[in-house]
């Protein structure tokens, strides 16, 4: 298993006692430190400099935390990403220490520690708990702006107004409008504040004909059926008064087919707007004559071969990215981020994201930009110059839910072991620079996935295990609306069934689940180790896993939080060794002990704190 457990007899991480800064400028010197319990004769640091590995001596210092032996070294941050590892010389052995643990053979660079140059993380996100809202299904604050049945045609079919409690079905899919709006979100802010979340991600709110609004007609106008610009301004004022951050959904891979730029390009082959889209020279029968998202006719793909595409959407003086940041939003979630590019492909994808992020930071130096990359996004996150993070399906959400539920997104059985889960979580975490890893947007479910409660078969304990893991894993936690009250879906599948309307009759809520979720959110927000700490693995058992979050301050003070989660419907045992400290169960409020080996039995999950 290629992962570091807490038993490894040396340590280095990104926290202040071990790394002097995470905000280095290119050319700046950084000090890094290693702690070891081994009887070493010498410690060296290996730094990758312009393609060559330089071995440099270290100097021994007084133990920062009063334990073991500590060594430190300085080096210059001379590239976008500088990689380094440690070498320990013993009397009869030589060991390499990297994020793959202690090994005799030098590991590949992917396992080395790293620092970024000229990157400043939007660190406010580490202290936030997000809540995802699909506006049409969350709350109807003003029935006067509802879509009416037959009001207009979409794809040749009339749209329909649906009663709030009607389960979503295939026929209604994108045509059924439930009436949720921005006024409803504003009215619900006291509920959300009581829940404990303090940041919102809203799926698209711009003028569009469908209920999901990923087919945008006008990017600079809030949809009148959501309350229009006045409702947006009211929501932003109310959110800021309650210290809520707001991130909007940016659809920059495609427009809707009713967008004015596309309509001109489609109907006039000489129109200057023509180069904003990609046109097929010989479309196959039944295909659109233009590149589109999965060849869906209503979603023509933007072509970033065109400078005008950048000017309109990304980084022009009045580009959409800049427009909404100027109006007060705190960042962007980027729809299908991995598909954005030139010529109907993903060509130039990373350059689009670099320019987008640069424009966003010019408007708001702390803007948070994260992308929907459903697969391994390591290549896009290497230097921090593009997205700050991604929706962490690959490195958290998908494997955790497969381990808990025993099935994948399509309902096929999956027999994932606890060891495989920890191995995958570690692999994804350790490959990223620390601030980027802490920026990852973690989630269990969303508007594109089957609801978590559905996948675990209605088992509250399994869902609580997932929510506890969500609050305890490195990255930014996000709850999909209604998960906290046990909201389920009417039948198997993802869209549209996961987009059920939020019930506002509290008699339909799972009040015990809601209270447990409140506790978890409060704990996350009150515990710096869960927000900024490193990750160390503690133990795994057939039906349980445990990991440690650790934050070592510059003066040697250590804050620790231990996650223990079980997927079993009956109490499952796990044996683990806790570091020395006064450990308490932060959720149950009970004393655990002073550290050492423990065998615990539990269902669901819990978090232990060392005080």
mmCIF file of N, CA, C and O in Angstrom, residues 534-593:
data_model
loop_
_atom_site.group_PDB
_atom_site.id
_atom_site.type_symbol
_atom_site.label_atom_id
_atom_site.label_comp_id
_atom_site.label_asym_id
_atom_site.label_seq_id
_atom_site.Cartn_x
_atom_site.Cartn_y
_atom_site.Cartn_z
ATOM 1 N N UNK A 534 -2.490 18.547 7.914
ATOM 2 C CA UNK A 534 -2.033 17.520 7.001
ATOM 3 C C UNK A 534 -2.858 16.250 7.201
ATOM 4 O O UNK A 534 -3.715 16.179 8.087
ATOM 5 N N UNK A 535 -2.586 15.253 6.375
ATOM 6 C CA UNK A 535 -3.307 13.978 6.442
ATOM 7 C C UNK A 535 -2.318 12.865 6.775
ATOM 8 O O UNK A 535 -1.252 12.771 6.170
ATOM 9 N N UNK A 536 -2.675 12.039 7.762
ATOM 10 C CA UNK A 536 -1.919 10.832 8.062
ATOM 11 C C UNK A 536 -2.938 9.717 8.273
ATOM 12 O O UNK A 536 -3.992 9.937 8.862
ATOM 13 N N UNK A 537 -2.636 8.541 7.801
ATOM 14 C CA UNK A 537 -3.570 7.425 7.921
ATOM 15 C C UNK A 537 -3.322 6.683 9.229
ATOM 16 O O UNK A 537 -2.176 6.495 9.646
ATOM 17 N N UNK A 538 -4.389 6.252 9.875
ATOM 18 C CA UNK A 538 -4.277 5.579 11.162
ATOM 19 C C UNK A 538 -4.497 4.077 11.070
ATOM 20 O O UNK A 538 -3.711 3.298 11.599
ATOM 21 N N UNK A 539 -5.578 3.654 10.427
ATOM 22 C CA UNK A 539 -5.882 2.222 10.437
ATOM 23 C C UNK A 539 -6.993 1.922 9.443
ATOM 24 O O UNK A 539 -7.748 2.814 9.036
ATOM 25 N N UNK A 540 -7.083 0.650 9.072
ATOM 26 C CA UNK A 540 -8.252 0.193 8.328
ATOM 27 C C UNK A 540 -8.618 -1.204 8.803
ATOM 28 O O UNK A 540 -7.770 -1.973 9.251
ATOM 29 N N UNK A 541 -9.896 -1.482 8.752
ATOM 30 C CA UNK A 541 -10.447 -2.783 9.118
ATOM 31 C C UNK A 541 -11.419 -3.156 8.004
ATOM 32 O O UNK A 541 -11.707 -2.345 7.119
ATOM 33 N N UNK A 542 -11.937 -4.389 8.008
ATOM 34 C CA UNK A 542 -12.817 -4.769 6.897
ATOM 35 C C UNK A 542 -13.943 -3.785 6.613
ATOM 36 O O UNK A 542 -14.281 -3.545 5.447
ATOM 37 N N UNK A 543 -14.518 -3.175 7.664
ATOM 38 C CA UNK A 543 -15.643 -2.266 7.455
ATOM 39 C C UNK A 543 -15.442 -0.906 8.101
ATOM 40 O O UNK A 543 -16.412 -0.173 8.320
ATOM 41 N N UNK A 544 -14.203 -0.539 8.382
ATOM 42 C CA UNK A 544 -13.953 0.741 9.033
ATOM 43 C C UNK A 544 -12.594 1.289 8.605
ATOM 44 O O UNK A 544 -11.690 0.541 8.248
ATOM 45 N N UNK A 545 -12.480 2.620 8.630
ATOM 46 C CA UNK A 545 -11.224 3.299 8.311
ATOM 47 C C UNK A 545 -10.997 4.404 9.337
ATOM 48 O O UNK A 545 -11.941 4.876 9.989
ATOM 49 N N UNK A 546 -9.734 4.821 9.462
ATOM 50 C CA UNK A 546 -9.406 5.922 10.371
ATOM 51 C C UNK A 546 -8.244 6.710 9.787
ATOM 52 O O UNK A 546 -7.314 6.129 9.213
ATOM 53 N N UNK A 547 -8.323 8.025 9.911
ATOM 54 C CA UNK A 547 -7.192 8.863 9.529
ATOM 55 C C UNK A 547 -7.054 10.011 10.509
ATOM 56 O O UNK A 547 -7.938 10.278 11.339
ATOM 57 N N UNK A 548 -5.908 10.702 10.423
ATOM 58 C CA UNK A 548 -5.553 11.760 11.350
ATOM 59 C C UNK A 548 -5.317 13.051 10.580
ATOM 60 O O UNK A 548 -4.670 13.052 9.533
ATOM 61 N N UNK A 549 -5.849 14.143 11.080
ATOM 62 C CA UNK A 549 -5.500 15.484 10.587
ATOM 63 C C UNK A 549 -4.652 16.152 11.668
ATOM 64 O O UNK A 549 -5.021 16.145 12.845
ATOM 65 N N UNK A 550 -3.536 16.721 11.267
ATOM 66 C CA UNK A 550 -2.582 17.254 12.235
ATOM 67 C C UNK A 550 -2.073 18.613 11.781
ATOM 68 O O UNK A 550 -1.661 18.778 10.631
ATOM 69 N N UNK A 551 -2.103 19.574 12.689
ATOM 70 C CA UNK A 551 -1.638 20.932 12.429
ATOM 71 C C UNK A 551 -0.593 21.273 13.483
ATOM 72 O O UNK A 551 -0.914 21.398 14.672
ATOM 73 N N UNK A 552 0.669 21.406 13.062
ATOM 74 C CA UNK A 552 1.759 21.737 13.978
ATOM 75 C C UNK A 552 2.137 23.197 13.780
ATOM 76 O O UNK A 552 2.579 23.594 12.702
ATOM 77 N N UNK A 553 1.927 23.994 14.810
ATOM 78 C CA UNK A 553 2.189 25.425 14.734
ATOM 79 C C UNK A 553 3.685 25.695 14.801
ATOM 80 O O UNK A 553 4.485 24.844 15.194
ATOM 81 N N UNK A 554 4.073 26.904 14.437
ATOM 82 C CA UNK A 554 5.484 27.262 14.399
ATOM 83 C C UNK A 554 6.157 27.124 15.762
ATOM 84 O O UNK A 554 7.367 26.860 15.842
ATOM 85 N N UNK A 555 5.398 27.273 16.842
ATOM 86 C CA UNK A 555 5.977 27.144 18.187
ATOM 87 C C UNK A 555 5.949 25.713 18.714
ATOM 88 O O UNK A 555 6.294 25.470 19.869
ATOM 89 N N UNK A 556 5.524 24.758 17.873
ATOM 90 C CA UNK A 556 5.533 23.353 18.263
ATOM 91 C C UNK A 556 4.221 22.829 18.809
ATOM 92 O O UNK A 556 4.070 21.613 19.015
ATOM 93 N N UNK A 557 3.268 23.709 19.053
ATOM 94 C CA UNK A 557 1.950 23.230 19.502
ATOM 95 C C UNK A 557 1.309 22.389 18.401
ATOM 96 O O UNK A 557 1.350 22.770 17.226
ATOM 97 N N UNK A 558 0.700 21.273 18.796
ATOM 98 C CA UNK A 558 0.102 20.359 17.821
ATOM 99 C C UNK A 558 -1.390 20.239 18.088
ATOM 100 O O UNK A 558 -1.805 19.973 19.224
ATOM 101 N N UNK A 559 -2.196 20.453 17.041
ATOM 102 C CA UNK A 559 -3.635 20.200 17.118
ATOM 103 C C UNK A 559 -3.934 18.970 16.267
ATOM 104 O O UNK A 559 -3.465 18.883 15.126
ATOM 105 N N UNK A 560 -4.716 18.037 16.824
ATOM 106 C CA UNK A 560 -5.003 16.802 16.106
ATOM 107 C C UNK A 560 -6.499 16.498 16.129
ATOM 108 O O UNK A 560 -7.199 16.775 17.113
ATOM 109 N N UNK A 561 -6.959 15.912 15.031
ATOM 110 C CA UNK A 561 -8.331 15.404 14.940
ATOM 111 C C UNK A 561 -8.275 14.067 14.223
ATOM 112 O O UNK A 561 -7.614 13.940 13.188
ATOM 113 N N UNK A 562 -8.938 13.071 14.776
ATOM 114 C CA UNK A 562 -8.929 11.725 14.193
ATOM 115 C C UNK A 562 -10.326 11.363 13.726
ATOM 116 O O UNK A 562 -11.298 11.485 14.484
ATOM 117 N N UNK A 563 -10.425 10.933 12.468
ATOM 118 C CA UNK A 563 -11.680 10.462 11.890
ATOM 119 C C UNK A 563 -11.742 8.946 11.992
ATOM 120 O O UNK A 563 -10.771 8.247 11.665
ATOM 121 N N UNK A 564 -12.877 8.436 12.430
ATOM 122 C CA UNK A 564 -13.139 6.994 12.413
ATOM 123 C C UNK A 564 -14.514 6.811 11.795
ATOM 124 O O UNK A 564 -15.487 7.431 12.234
ATOM 125 N N UNK A 565 -14.606 5.999 10.763
ATOM 126 C CA UNK A 565 -15.880 5.811 10.053
ATOM 127 C C UNK A 565 -16.092 4.337 9.769
ATOM 128 O O UNK A 565 -15.153 3.609 9.441
ATOM 129 N N UNK A 566 -17.359 3.922 9.885
ATOM 130 C CA UNK A 566 -17.743 2.531 9.640
ATOM 131 C C UNK A 566 -18.874 2.476 8.625
ATOM 132 O O UNK A 566 -19.786 3.298 8.658
ATOM 133 N N UNK A 567 -18.796 1.494 7.734
ATOM 134 C CA UNK A 567 -19.877 1.303 6.766
ATOM 135 C C UNK A 567 -20.815 0.180 7.178
ATOM 136 O O UNK A 567 -21.728 -0.178 6.438
ATOM 137 N N UNK A 568 -20.599 -0.385 8.350
ATOM 138 C CA UNK A 568 -21.385 -1.543 8.795
ATOM 139 C C UNK A 568 -22.693 -1.090 9.433
ATOM 140 O O UNK A 568 -22.748 -0.062 10.105
ATOM 141 N N UNK A 569 -23.748 -1.885 9.253
ATOM 142 C CA UNK A 569 -25.031 -1.573 9.885
ATOM 143 C C UNK A 569 -25.055 -1.994 11.347
ATOM 144 O O UNK A 569 -25.962 -1.617 12.092
ATOM 145 N N UNK A 570 -24.071 -2.789 11.758
ATOM 146 C CA UNK A 570 -23.894 -3.152 13.168
ATOM 147 C C UNK A 570 -22.501 -2.681 13.586
ATOM 148 O O UNK A 570 -21.623 -2.494 12.737
ATOM 149 N N UNK A 571 -22.266 -2.468 14.896
ATOM 150 C CA UNK A 571 -20.961 -1.940 15.315
ATOM 151 C C UNK A 571 -19.795 -2.760 14.770
ATOM 152 O O UNK A 571 -19.731 -3.973 14.948
ATOM 153 N N UNK A 572 -18.879 -2.073 14.089
ATOM 154 C CA UNK A 572 -17.724 -2.730 13.474
ATOM 155 C C UNK A 572 -16.466 -2.345 14.244
ATOM 156 O O UNK A 572 -16.259 -1.174 14.573
ATOM 157 N N UNK A 573 -15.597 -3.324 14.542
ATOM 158 C CA UNK A 573 -14.387 -3.021 15.307
ATOM 159 C C UNK A 573 -13.264 -2.479 14.426
ATOM 160 O O UNK A 573 -13.131 -2.834 13.262
ATOM 161 N N UNK A 574 -12.461 -1.599 14.994
ATOM 162 C CA UNK A 574 -11.233 -1.138 14.361
ATOM 163 C C UNK A 574 -10.222 -0.864 15.460
ATOM 164 O O UNK A 574 -10.553 -0.278 16.491
ATOM 165 N N UNK A 575 -9.000 -1.334 15.270
ATOM 166 C CA UNK A 575 -7.920 -1.104 16.227
ATOM 167 C C UNK A 575 -6.983 -0.060 15.660
ATOM 168 O O UNK A 575 -6.530 -0.173 14.519
ATOM 169 N N UNK A 576 -6.696 0.957 16.460
ATOM 170 C CA UNK A 576 -5.836 2.029 16.005
ATOM 171 C C UNK A 576 -4.979 2.528 17.148
ATOM 172 O O UNK A 576 -5.304 2.325 18.322
ATOM 173 N N UNK A 577 -3.872 3.167 16.796
ATOM 174 C CA UNK A 577 -2.982 3.755 17.790
ATOM 175 C C UNK A 577 -3.038 5.259 17.652
ATOM 176 O O UNK A 577 -2.706 5.817 16.601
ATOM 177 N N UNK A 578 -3.479 5.927 18.731
ATOM 178 C CA UNK A 578 -3.584 7.384 18.733
ATOM 179 C C UNK A 578 -2.316 7.986 19.307
ATOM 180 O O UNK A 578 -1.750 7.459 20.267
ATOM 181 N N UNK A 579 -1.834 9.096 18.748
ATOM 182 C CA UNK A 579 -0.692 9.783 19.354
ATOM 183 C C UNK A 579 -1.002 10.218 20.788
ATOM 184 O O UNK A 579 -2.167 10.321 21.191
ATOM 185 N N UNK A 580 0.029 10.481 21.532
ATOM 186 C CA UNK A 580 -0.137 10.910 22.916
ATOM 187 C C UNK A 580 -0.931 12.204 22.980
ATOM 188 O O UNK A 580 -0.731 13.126 22.182
ATOM 189 N N UNK A 581 -1.874 12.280 23.925
ATOM 190 C CA UNK A 581 -2.701 13.470 24.073
ATOM 191 C C UNK A 581 -3.926 13.156 24.904
ATOM 192 O O UNK A 581 -4.180 11.997 25.259
ATOM 193 N N UNK A 582 -4.700 14.179 25.228
ATOM 194 C CA UNK A 582 -5.955 13.991 25.956
ATOM 195 C C UNK A 582 -7.088 13.928 24.935
ATOM 196 O O UNK A 582 -7.591 14.950 24.481
ATOM 197 N N UNK A 583 -7.480 12.728 24.564
ATOM 198 C CA UNK A 583 -8.421 12.526 23.474
ATOM 199 C C UNK A 583 -9.859 12.498 23.973
ATOM 200 O O UNK A 583 -10.167 11.850 24.985
ATOM 201 N N UNK A 584 -10.718 13.203 23.232
ATOM 202 C CA UNK A 584 -12.143 13.194 23.539
ATOM 203 C C UNK A 584 -12.910 12.924 22.247
ATOM 204 O O UNK A 584 -12.448 13.249 21.150
ATOM 205 N N UNK A 585 -14.082 12.303 22.386
ATOM 206 C CA UNK A 585 -14.992 12.143 21.260
ATOM 207 C C UNK A 585 -15.759 13.449 21.122
ATOM 208 O O UNK A 585 -16.608 13.773 21.952
ATOM 209 N N UNK A 586 -15.462 14.210 20.077
ATOM 210 C CA UNK A 586 -16.015 15.557 19.949
ATOM 211 C C UNK A 586 -17.508 15.543 19.663
ATOM 212 O O UNK A 586 -18.190 16.545 19.908
ATOM 213 N N UNK A 587 -18.035 14.444 19.116
ATOM 214 C CA UNK A 587 -19.467 14.378 18.806
ATOM 215 C C UNK A 587 -20.272 13.850 19.983
ATOM 216 O O UNK A 587 -21.365 14.344 20.270
ATOM 217 N N UNK A 588 -19.710 12.857 20.678
ATOM 218 C CA UNK A 588 -20.420 12.283 21.824
ATOM 219 C C UNK A 588 -20.149 13.048 23.104
ATOM 220 O O UNK A 588 -20.901 12.941 24.080
ATOM 221 N N UNK A 589 -19.040 13.829 23.134
ATOM 222 C CA UNK A 589 -18.691 14.580 24.332
ATOM 223 C C UNK A 589 -18.122 13.731 25.436
ATOM 224 O O UNK A 589 -18.217 14.088 26.622
ATOM 225 N N UNK A 590 -17.506 12.599 25.100
ATOM 226 C CA UNK A 590 -16.974 11.677 26.104
ATOM 227 C C UNK A 590 -15.453 11.608 26.040
ATOM 228 O O UNK A 590 -14.849 11.833 24.990
ATOM 229 N N UNK A 591 -14.826 11.288 27.181
ATOM 230 C CA UNK A 591 -13.383 11.108 27.237
ATOM 231 C C UNK A 591 -13.008 9.791 26.566
ATOM 232 O O UNK A 591 -13.710 8.781 26.698
ATOM 233 N N UNK A 592 -11.882 9.786 25.878
ATOM 234 C CA UNK A 592 -11.388 8.566 25.226
ATOM 235 C C UNK A 592 -10.151 8.044 25.924
ATOM 236 O O UNK A 592 -10.040 6.855 26.224
ATOM 237 N N UNK A 593 -9.184 8.922 26.215
ATOM 238 C CA UNK A 593 -7.975 8.491 26.900
ATOM 239 C C UNK A 593 -6.782 9.327 26.501
ATOM 240 O O UNK A 593 -6.896 10.343 25.831
#
